mmCIF file of C-alpha atoms in Angstrom:
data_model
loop_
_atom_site.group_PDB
_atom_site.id
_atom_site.type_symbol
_atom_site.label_atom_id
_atom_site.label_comp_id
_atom_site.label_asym_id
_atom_site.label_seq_id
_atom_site.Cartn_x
_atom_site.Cartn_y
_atom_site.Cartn_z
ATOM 1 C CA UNK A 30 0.000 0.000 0.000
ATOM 2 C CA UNK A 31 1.613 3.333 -1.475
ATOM 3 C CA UNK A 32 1.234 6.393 0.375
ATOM 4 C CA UNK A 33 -0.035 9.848 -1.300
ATOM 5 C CA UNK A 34 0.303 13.001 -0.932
ATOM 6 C CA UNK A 35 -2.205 15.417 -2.268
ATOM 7 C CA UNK A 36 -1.247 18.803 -1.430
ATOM 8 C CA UNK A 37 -4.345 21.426 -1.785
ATOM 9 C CA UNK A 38 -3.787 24.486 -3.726
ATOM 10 C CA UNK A 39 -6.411 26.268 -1.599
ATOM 11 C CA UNK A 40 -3.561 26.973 0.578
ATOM 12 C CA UNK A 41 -1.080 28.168 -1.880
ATOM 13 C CA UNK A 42 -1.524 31.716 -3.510
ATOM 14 C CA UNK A 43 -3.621 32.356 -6.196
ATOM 15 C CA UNK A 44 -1.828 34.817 -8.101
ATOM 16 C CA UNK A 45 1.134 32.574 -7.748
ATOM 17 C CA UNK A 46 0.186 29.130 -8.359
ATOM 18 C CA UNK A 47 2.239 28.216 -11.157
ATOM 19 C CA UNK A 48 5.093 28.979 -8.769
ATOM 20 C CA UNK A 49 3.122 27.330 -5.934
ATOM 21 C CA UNK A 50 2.370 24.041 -7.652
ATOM 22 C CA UNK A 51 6.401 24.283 -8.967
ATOM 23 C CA UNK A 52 6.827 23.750 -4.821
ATOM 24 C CA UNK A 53 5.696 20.625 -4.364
ATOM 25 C CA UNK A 54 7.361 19.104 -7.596
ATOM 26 C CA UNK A 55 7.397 15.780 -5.084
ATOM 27 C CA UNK A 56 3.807 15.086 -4.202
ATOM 28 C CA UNK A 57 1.632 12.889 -6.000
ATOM 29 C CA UNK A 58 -1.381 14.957 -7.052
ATOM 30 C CA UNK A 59 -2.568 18.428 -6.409
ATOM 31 C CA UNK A 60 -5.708 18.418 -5.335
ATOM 32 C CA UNK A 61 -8.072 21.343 -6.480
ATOM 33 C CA UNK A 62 -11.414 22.681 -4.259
ATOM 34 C CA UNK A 63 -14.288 23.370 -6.525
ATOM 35 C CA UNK A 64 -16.748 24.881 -5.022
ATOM 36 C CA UNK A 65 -19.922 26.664 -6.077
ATOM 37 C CA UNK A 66 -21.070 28.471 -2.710
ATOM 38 C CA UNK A 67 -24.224 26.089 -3.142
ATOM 39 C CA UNK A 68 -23.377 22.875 -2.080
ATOM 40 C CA UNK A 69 -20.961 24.733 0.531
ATOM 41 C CA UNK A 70 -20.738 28.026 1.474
ATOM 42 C CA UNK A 71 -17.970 29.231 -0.238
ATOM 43 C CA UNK A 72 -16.423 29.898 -4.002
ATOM 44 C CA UNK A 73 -13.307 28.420 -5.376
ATOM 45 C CA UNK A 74 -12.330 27.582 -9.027
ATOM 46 C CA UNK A 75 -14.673 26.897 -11.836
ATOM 47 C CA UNK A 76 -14.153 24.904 -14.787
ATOM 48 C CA UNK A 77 -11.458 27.539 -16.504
ATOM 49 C CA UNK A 78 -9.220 27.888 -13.930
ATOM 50 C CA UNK A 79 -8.943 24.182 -13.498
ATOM 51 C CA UNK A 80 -8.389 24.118 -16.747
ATOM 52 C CA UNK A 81 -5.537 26.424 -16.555
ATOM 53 C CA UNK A 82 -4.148 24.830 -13.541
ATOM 54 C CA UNK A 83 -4.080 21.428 -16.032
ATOM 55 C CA UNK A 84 -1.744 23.434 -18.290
ATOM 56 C CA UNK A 85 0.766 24.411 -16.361
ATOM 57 C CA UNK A 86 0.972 21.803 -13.499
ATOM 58 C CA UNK A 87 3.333 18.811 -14.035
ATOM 59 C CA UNK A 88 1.739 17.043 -11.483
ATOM 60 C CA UNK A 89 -1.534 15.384 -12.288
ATOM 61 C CA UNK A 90 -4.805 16.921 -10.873
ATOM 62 C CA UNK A 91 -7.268 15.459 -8.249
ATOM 63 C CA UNK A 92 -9.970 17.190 -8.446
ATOM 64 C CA UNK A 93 -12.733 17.626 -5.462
ATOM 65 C CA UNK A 94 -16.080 18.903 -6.719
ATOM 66 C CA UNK A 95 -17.986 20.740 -4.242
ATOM 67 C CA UNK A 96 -20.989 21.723 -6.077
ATOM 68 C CA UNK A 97 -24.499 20.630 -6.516
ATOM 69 C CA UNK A 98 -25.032 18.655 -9.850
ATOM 70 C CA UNK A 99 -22.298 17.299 -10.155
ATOM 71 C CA UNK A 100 -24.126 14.605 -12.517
ATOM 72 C CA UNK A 101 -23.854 17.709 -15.033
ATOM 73 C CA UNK A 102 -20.455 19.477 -14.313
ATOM 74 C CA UNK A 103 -18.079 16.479 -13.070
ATOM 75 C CA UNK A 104 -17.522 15.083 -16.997
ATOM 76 C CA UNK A 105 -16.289 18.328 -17.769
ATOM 77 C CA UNK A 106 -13.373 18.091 -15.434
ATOM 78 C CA UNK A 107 -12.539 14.703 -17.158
ATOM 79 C CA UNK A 108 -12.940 15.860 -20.281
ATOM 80 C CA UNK A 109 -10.145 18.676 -19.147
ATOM 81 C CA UNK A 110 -7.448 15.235 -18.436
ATOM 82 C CA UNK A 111 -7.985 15.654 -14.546
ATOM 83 C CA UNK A 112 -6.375 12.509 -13.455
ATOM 84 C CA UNK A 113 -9.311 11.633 -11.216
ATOM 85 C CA UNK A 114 -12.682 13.561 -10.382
ATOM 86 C CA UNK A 115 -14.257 12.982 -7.066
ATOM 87 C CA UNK A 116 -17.929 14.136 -6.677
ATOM 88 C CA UNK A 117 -19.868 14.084 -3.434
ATOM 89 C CA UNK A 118 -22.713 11.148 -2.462
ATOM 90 C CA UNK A 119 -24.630 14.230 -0.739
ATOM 91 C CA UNK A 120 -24.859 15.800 -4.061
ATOM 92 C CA UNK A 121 -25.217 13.386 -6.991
ATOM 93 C CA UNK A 122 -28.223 12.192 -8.435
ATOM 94 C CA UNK A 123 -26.761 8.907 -9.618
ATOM 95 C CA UNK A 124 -23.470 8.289 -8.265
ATOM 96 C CA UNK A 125 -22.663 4.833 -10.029
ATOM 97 C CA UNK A 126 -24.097 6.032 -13.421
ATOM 98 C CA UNK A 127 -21.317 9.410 -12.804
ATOM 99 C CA UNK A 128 -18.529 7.140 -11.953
ATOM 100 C CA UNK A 129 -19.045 5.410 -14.893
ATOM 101 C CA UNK A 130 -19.326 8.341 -16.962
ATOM 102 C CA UNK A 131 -15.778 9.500 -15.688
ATOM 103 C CA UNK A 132 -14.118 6.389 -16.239
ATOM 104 C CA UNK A 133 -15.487 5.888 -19.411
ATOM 105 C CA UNK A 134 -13.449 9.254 -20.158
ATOM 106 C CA UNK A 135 -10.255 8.324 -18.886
ATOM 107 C CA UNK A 136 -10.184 9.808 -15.084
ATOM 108 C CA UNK A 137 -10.401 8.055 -12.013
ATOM 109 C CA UNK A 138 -14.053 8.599 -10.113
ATOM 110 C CA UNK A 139 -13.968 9.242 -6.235
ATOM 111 C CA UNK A 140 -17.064 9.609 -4.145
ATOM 112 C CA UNK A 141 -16.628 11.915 -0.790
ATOM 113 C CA UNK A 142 -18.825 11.589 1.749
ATOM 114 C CA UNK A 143 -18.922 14.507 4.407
ATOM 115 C CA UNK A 144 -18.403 13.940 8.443
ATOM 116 C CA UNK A 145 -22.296 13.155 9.189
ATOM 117 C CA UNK A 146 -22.593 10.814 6.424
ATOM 118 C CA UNK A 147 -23.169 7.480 6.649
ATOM 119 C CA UNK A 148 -20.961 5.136 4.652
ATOM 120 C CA UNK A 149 -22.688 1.954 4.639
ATOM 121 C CA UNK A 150 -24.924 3.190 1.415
ATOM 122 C CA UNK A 151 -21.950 2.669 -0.626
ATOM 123 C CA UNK A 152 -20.510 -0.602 0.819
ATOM 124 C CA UNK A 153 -21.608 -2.866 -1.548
ATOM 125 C CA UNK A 154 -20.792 0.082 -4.639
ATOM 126 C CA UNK A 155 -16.766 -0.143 -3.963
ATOM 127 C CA UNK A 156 -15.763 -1.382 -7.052
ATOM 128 C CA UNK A 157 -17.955 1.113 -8.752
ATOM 129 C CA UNK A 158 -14.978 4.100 -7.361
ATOM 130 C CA UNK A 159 -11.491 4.264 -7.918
ATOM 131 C CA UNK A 160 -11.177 6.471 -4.531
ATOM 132 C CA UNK A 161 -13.553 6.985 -1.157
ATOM 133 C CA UNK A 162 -13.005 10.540 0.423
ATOM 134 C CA UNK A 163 -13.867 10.522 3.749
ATOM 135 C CA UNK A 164 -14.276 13.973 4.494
ATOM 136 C CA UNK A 165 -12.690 14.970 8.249
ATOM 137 C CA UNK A 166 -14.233 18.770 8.399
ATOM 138 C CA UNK A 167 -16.888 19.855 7.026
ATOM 139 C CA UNK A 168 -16.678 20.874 3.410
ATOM 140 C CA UNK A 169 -16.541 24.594 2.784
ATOM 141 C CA UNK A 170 -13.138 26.036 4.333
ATOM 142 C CA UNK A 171 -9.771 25.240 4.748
ATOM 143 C CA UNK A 172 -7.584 25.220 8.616
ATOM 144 C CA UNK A 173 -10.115 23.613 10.421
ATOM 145 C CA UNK A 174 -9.594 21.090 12.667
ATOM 146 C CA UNK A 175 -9.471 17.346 11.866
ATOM 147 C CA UNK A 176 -12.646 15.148 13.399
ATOM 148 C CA UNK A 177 -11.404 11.812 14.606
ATOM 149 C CA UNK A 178 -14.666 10.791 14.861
ATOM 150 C CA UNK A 179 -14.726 10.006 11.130
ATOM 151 C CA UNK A 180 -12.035 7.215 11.602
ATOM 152 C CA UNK A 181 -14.576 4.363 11.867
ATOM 153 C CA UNK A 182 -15.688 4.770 8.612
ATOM 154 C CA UNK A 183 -12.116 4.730 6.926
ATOM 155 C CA UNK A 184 -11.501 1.101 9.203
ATOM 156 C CA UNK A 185 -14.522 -0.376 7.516
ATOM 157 C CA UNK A 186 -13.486 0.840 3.998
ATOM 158 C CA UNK A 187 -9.763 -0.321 4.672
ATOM 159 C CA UNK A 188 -11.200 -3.808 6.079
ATOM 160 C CA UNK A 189 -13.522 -4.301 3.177
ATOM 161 C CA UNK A 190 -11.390 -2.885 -0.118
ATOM 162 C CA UNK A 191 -8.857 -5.354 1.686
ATOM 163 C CA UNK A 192 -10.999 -8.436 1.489
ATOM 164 C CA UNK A 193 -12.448 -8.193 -1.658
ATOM 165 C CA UNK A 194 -8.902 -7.545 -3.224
ATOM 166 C CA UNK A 195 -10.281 -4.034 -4.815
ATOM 167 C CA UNK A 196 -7.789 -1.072 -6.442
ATOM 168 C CA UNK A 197 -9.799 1.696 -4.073
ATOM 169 C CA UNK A 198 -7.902 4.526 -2.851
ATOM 170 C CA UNK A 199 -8.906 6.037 0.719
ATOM 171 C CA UNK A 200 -8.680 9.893 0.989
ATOM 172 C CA UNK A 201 -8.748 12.196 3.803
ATOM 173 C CA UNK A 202 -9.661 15.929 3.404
ATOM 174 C CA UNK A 203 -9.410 18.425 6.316
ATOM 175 C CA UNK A 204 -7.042 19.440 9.267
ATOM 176 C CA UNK A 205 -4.121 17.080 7.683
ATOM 177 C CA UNK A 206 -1.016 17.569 9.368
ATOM 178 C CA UNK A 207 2.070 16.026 10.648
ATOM 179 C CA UNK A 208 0.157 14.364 14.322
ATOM 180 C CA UNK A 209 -3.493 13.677 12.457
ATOM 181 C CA UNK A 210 -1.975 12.217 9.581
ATOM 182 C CA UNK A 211 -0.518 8.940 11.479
ATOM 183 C CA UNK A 212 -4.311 8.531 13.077
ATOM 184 C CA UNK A 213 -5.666 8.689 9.681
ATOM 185 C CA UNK A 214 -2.945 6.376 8.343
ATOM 186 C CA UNK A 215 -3.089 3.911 11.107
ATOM 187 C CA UNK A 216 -7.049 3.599 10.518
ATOM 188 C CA UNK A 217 -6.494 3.027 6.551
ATOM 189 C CA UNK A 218 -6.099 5.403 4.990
ATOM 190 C CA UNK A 219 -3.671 5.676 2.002
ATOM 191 C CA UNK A 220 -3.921 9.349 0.037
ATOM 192 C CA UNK A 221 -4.098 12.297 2.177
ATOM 193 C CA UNK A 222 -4.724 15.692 1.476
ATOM 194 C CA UNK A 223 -3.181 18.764 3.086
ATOM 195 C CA UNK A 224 -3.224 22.279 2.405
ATOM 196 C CA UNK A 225 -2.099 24.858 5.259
ATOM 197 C CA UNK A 226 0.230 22.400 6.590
ATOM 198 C CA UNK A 227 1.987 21.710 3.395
ATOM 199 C CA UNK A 228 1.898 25.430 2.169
ATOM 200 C CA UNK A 229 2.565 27.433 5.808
ATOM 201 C CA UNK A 230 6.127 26.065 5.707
ATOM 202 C CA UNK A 231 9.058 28.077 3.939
ATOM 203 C CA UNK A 232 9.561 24.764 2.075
ATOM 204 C CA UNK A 233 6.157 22.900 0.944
ATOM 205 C CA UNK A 234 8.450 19.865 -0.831
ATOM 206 C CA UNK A 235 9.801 19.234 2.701
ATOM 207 C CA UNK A 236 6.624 19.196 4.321
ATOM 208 C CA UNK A 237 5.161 16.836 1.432
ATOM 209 C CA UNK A 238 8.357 14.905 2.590
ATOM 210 C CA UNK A 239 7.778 14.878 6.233
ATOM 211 C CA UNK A 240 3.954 13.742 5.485
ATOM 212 C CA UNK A 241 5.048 10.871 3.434
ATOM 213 C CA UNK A 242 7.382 9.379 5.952
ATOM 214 C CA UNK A 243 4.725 9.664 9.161
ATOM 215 C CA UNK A 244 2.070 8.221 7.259
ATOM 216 C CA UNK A 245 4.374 5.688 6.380
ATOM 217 C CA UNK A 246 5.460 4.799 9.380
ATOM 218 C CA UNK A 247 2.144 4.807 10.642
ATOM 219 C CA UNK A 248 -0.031 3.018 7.864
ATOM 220 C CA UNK A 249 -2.350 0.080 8.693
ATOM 221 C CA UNK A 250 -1.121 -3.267 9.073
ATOM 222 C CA UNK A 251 -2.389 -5.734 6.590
#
């Protein structure tokens, strides 16, 4: 089991993030925020930006829709070469039919599932998903702090991707840092995304670093 880091450019600066993403020429994806101050209450990137970000980024591009209908918007951000797209359960009207969609165009499809969702709905729906975000603040803002509380859900997913021998990645999202990061790891999860605690540093590749080796260290025994 690899580990992944995903750092988010909602922490870097916008007017800079061709120099920003340059920074953290070691993770494995950067992971994008879209959202549409619908589905949370806040606005990121749209569809051109991300598109812009695809041009200039030599790292590949996980993208996190926050937005309502994502049935309609997510095959757009495939269609861009996003590497994978990752829609919310809370927000899509057919979430197997979507992940299908985005395979079919060549990116990886992720379902997220915010803190006070359940995760047993998709249970039996794994191998429909290439990744499960479990989401450990609420959607909407970045720096807040991580909810342990959340951990149960990524045990189950680690138990049961592990028995049925399934290719299913296990994000976190929210209050990632160098302590929360070996609970998340140690309860199974593999790909982790972090944003202020990758980008408040004076050197974002060493943090990347840093996260890479505690998860590591700390990621659940098969």
């Amino acid at each position: 089991m690899s580990v992944r880091i995903n750092p988010s450019i909602l922490a870097a600066d916008f007017v800079n993030l061709e120099r920003d993403i340059a920074k953290i020429s070691n993770a494995d994806l950067v992971h994008v925020d879209i959202m549409d101050n619908h589905f949370v209450p806040n606005l990121t990137f749209g569809l051109q930006m991300t598109e812009r970000i695809q041009q200039v980024s030599t790292i590949p591009l996980d993208v996190h829709l926050m937005i309502t209908d994502p049935d309609r918007w997510a095959p757009d951000y495939a269609d861009l070469g996003a590497y994978g797209v990752t829609f919310h359960a809370e927000a899509a009207a057919d979430a197997v039919g979507l992940a299908r969609t985005l395979r079919a165009k060549g990116a990886r499809a992720g379902i997220a599932v915010k803190p006070g969702t359940p995760i047993e709905p998709y249970l039996e729906l794994l191998e429909e998903f290439d990744q499960v975000l479990v989401m450990t603040v609420e959607p909407g803002f970045g720096g807040q702090s991580f909810m342990e509380e959340t951990m149960p859900k990524l045990t189950l997913l680690r138990e049961l991707v592990d028995k049925r021998g399934l290719d299913v990645w296990l994000q976190v999202d929210g209050g990632v840092d160098e302590r929360t990061i070996e609970i998340a790891a140690a309860a199974g999860a593999d790909t982790f995304v972090a944003g202020s605690s990758v980008y408040r540093g004076d050197d974002p590749s060493l943090r990347v670093s840093e996260l890479r080796s505690k998860a590591s260290a700390h990621r659940h025994a098969h």
